[in-house]
Coordinates of C-alpha atoms in Angstrom, one line a residue:
M1 CA -91.9 -45.1 -52.9
T2 CA -92.8 -41.7 -52.3
I3 CA -90.7 -39.5 -51.9
Q4 CA -91.5 -36.0 -50.4
R5 CA -88.6 -32.9 -50.9
H6 CA -88.3 -30.0 -48.8
D7 CA -88.9 -26.7 -49.4
F8 CA -85.3 -25.7 -49.2
T9 CA -84.2 -28.6 -51.5
N10 CA -83.0 -25.5 -53.6
G11 CA -80.1 -24.7 -51.7
P12 CA -76.6 -26.1 -50.8
F13 CA -78.2 -30.0 -50.4
V14 CA -81.5 -31.8 -51.3
L15 CA -83.1 -33.5 -48.3
E16 CA -85.9 -35.9 -49.6
E17 CA -88.0 -38.0 -47.2
L18 CA -88.6 -42.2 -48.6
G19 CA -91.5 -43.7 -48.8
S20 CA -92.1 -46.6 -45.8
S21 CA -90.6 -50.2 -46.4
P22 CA -90.2 -52.9 -44.4
R23 CA -87.5 -53.2 -41.7
F24 CA -87.0 -55.3 -39.5
S25 CA -84.4 -55.4 -36.0
L26 CA -82.9 -59.0 -36.1
R27 CA -81.0 -60.1 -32.4
V28 CA -79.4 -63.4 -32.2
K29 CA -76.2 -65.2 -30.5
Q30 CA -73.1 -65.1 -32.5
E31 CA -72.8 -68.5 -31.6
N32 CA -76.7 -68.8 -33.8
R33 CA -75.7 -66.6 -36.2
A34 CA -74.5 -68.7 -39.1
A35 CA -77.7 -71.0 -38.8
L36 CA -80.0 -68.7 -38.4
A37 CA -78.6 -66.6 -41.9
Q38 CA -78.9 -69.9 -43.4
A39 CA -82.3 -70.3 -42.4
L40 CA -83.5 -66.6 -43.1
G41 CA -81.5 -67.2 -46.3
L42 CA -79.7 -63.8 -45.4
E43 CA -76.2 -63.2 -45.1
L44 CA -75.8 -61.7 -41.8
P45 CA -72.3 -59.4 -41.8
D46 CA -70.2 -60.0 -39.0
R47 CA -68.4 -56.6 -39.0
V48 CA -70.8 -53.6 -37.6
S49 CA -71.0 -51.1 -40.3
H50 CA -70.8 -53.6 -43.0
K51 CA -73.5 -53.8 -44.9
S52 CA -74.8 -56.8 -47.3
G53 CA -77.9 -57.3 -49.7
G54 CA -79.3 -57.8 -53.2
G55 CA -82.2 -58.0 -54.5
G56 CA -83.7 -54.7 -53.0
T57 CA -82.8 -56.6 -49.8
E58 CA -80.5 -54.6 -46.8
V59 CA -78.4 -56.3 -44.0
L60 CA -76.5 -53.8 -41.5
C61 CA -74.7 -54.8 -38.8
I62 CA -75.5 -52.2 -36.2
G63 CA -73.6 -54.0 -33.3
P64 CA -71.8 -57.6 -32.1
D65 CA -75.4 -59.5 -32.0
E66 CA -77.3 -56.6 -33.9
W67 CA -79.0 -56.5 -37.2
L68 CA -81.2 -54.2 -39.2
I69 CA -83.1 -56.0 -42.4
L70 CA -84.8 -53.9 -44.9
V71 CA -86.8 -56.1 -47.3
P72 CA -88.9 -54.8 -50.6
E73 CA -92.5 -55.4 -49.9
A74 CA -92.9 -58.5 -51.4
G75 CA -90.5 -59.8 -49.2
R76 CA -91.9 -59.5 -45.7
Q77 CA -94.1 -62.3 -45.3
A78 CA -91.3 -64.3 -46.0
L79 CA -88.9 -63.2 -43.9
I80 CA -91.8 -63.4 -41.3
A81 CA -92.4 -67.0 -42.3
A82 CA -88.5 -67.8 -42.0
G83 CA -87.8 -66.1 -38.6
A84 CA -91.0 -68.3 -37.1
E85 CA -90.3 -71.6 -38.3
T86 CA -86.4 -71.8 -37.2
Y87 CA -87.4 -69.7 -34.1
A88 CA -87.2 -73.4 -32.1
R89 CA -84.3 -74.7 -33.5
V90 CA -82.3 -70.9 -33.2
P91 CA -83.7 -68.9 -30.8
H92 CA -83.6 -64.6 -31.6
S93 CA -85.9 -61.7 -31.7
L94 CA -86.9 -60.8 -35.0
V95 CA -89.3 -57.9 -35.1
E96 CA -91.4 -55.6 -37.4
I97 CA -90.6 -52.0 -36.8
S98 CA -91.4 -50.9 -40.0
D99 CA -93.4 -47.8 -38.4
R100 CA -91.0 -46.2 -35.9
E101 CA -88.5 -44.5 -38.6
I102 CA -88.5 -42.3 -41.2
T103 CA -85.6 -42.5 -44.1
L104 CA -84.8 -38.9 -45.4
R105 CA -82.3 -39.0 -48.2
L106 CA -80.0 -36.1 -48.2
S107 CA -77.7 -35.4 -51.1
G108 CA -75.3 -32.8 -53.3
P109 CA -72.0 -31.3 -52.8
Q110 CA -72.9 -29.7 -49.4
A111 CA -75.0 -32.9 -48.2
L112 CA -71.5 -34.0 -45.9
T113 CA -71.1 -30.5 -44.6
A114 CA -74.6 -30.6 -43.5
L115 CA -74.6 -34.1 -41.6
T116 CA -71.1 -32.8 -39.6
A117 CA -73.3 -30.0 -38.2
A118 CA -74.6 -32.1 -35.6
C119 CA -73.3 -35.4 -35.8
P120 CA -70.1 -36.3 -33.8
R121 CA -68.9 -39.0 -35.5
D122 CA -66.0 -38.3 -39.1
L123 CA -68.8 -38.9 -41.8
D124 CA -65.7 -38.4 -44.0
A125 CA -64.1 -41.9 -43.2
L126 CA -66.8 -43.3 -43.4
P127 CA -66.5 -45.5 -47.1
A128 CA -69.4 -45.2 -49.4
G129 CA -71.6 -48.7 -49.1
R130 CA -71.3 -49.0 -45.3
A131 CA -73.5 -47.4 -42.2
V132 CA -73.7 -46.7 -38.8
R133 CA -75.7 -45.9 -35.6
T134 CA -75.0 -42.7 -34.4
L135 CA -76.3 -39.3 -33.1
F136 CA -77.9 -36.0 -34.9
D137 CA -77.7 -33.9 -32.3
S138 CA -79.7 -35.6 -30.0
A139 CA -81.6 -37.9 -32.1
T140 CA -80.1 -42.0 -32.5
V141 CA -80.1 -42.4 -35.9
I142 CA -78.8 -44.8 -38.5
L143 CA -76.7 -43.3 -41.2
W144 CA -75.6 -44.6 -44.7
R145 CA -73.4 -43.3 -46.8
D146 CA -74.4 -44.7 -50.2
G147 CA -71.5 -42.4 -52.1
P148 CA -69.8 -39.7 -52.1
D149 CA -72.5 -37.2 -51.5
S150 CA -75.5 -39.4 -51.2
F151 CA -76.6 -40.6 -47.5
R152 CA -79.4 -41.8 -46.4
M153 CA -80.9 -40.7 -42.8
D154 CA -83.1 -43.4 -40.6
V155 CA -84.7 -41.5 -37.6
W156 CA -87.0 -42.2 -35.1
R157 CA -90.3 -40.3 -36.4
S158 CA -90.7 -39.1 -32.7
F159 CA -87.4 -37.2 -33.9
L160 CA -88.4 -36.2 -37.3
P161 CA -89.9 -32.7 -36.6
H162 CA -86.7 -31.9 -34.5
V163 CA -83.7 -33.4 -37.6
R164 CA -86.1 -31.8 -40.0
A165 CA -85.2 -28.3 -38.3
I166 CA -81.8 -28.9 -37.7
L167 CA -81.4 -29.3 -41.3
A168 CA -83.4 -26.3 -41.8
K169 CA -81.0 -24.4 -39.8
V170 CA -77.9 -25.9 -41.5
S171 CA -79.5 -25.1 -44.7
A172 CA -79.8 -21.6 -44.1
E173 CA -76.9 -20.9 -42.8
L174 CA -75.0 -22.6 -45.7
K175 CA -76.6 -20.4 -48.0
T176 CA -75.3 -17.6 -46.3
G177 CA -72.0 -18.8 -46.6
L178 CA -71.6 -19.6 -42.8

């Protein structure tokens, strides 16, 4: 995984761009969730913002019938094959979206403050180990809370320059004590 640090990392928080990993959007009706989970070999959480996983795989429930699945590169083809093999028995939509998003990691004592500058959610109430779909200014993002001062933000490529610009301004403001 390639990580790029940005020039304002010596500030109040660290911003890193994480390397790409296979990710999929999954949609399936609730009545088919258990059968599909078994066929894919995954646990599909049944509550929004809850996640499951292991072995480098993460499954996030982002809607009543919608999940985001991140797998290690070695698991990409197995997931695609399992989805295709079970489609006739369990209708669903499994779409690879790996090229659509970039993942940023924000960490450090003021990472939460930096995120709250442009996010309307009460992020302090988001427990570690959970994730939500939300807005960051005008960009729809998936925000993962990995620890008290550690977050990941999945941002559509087209919004990445806008999100980086906001975070650079927030960093400058926090450095001056604003």
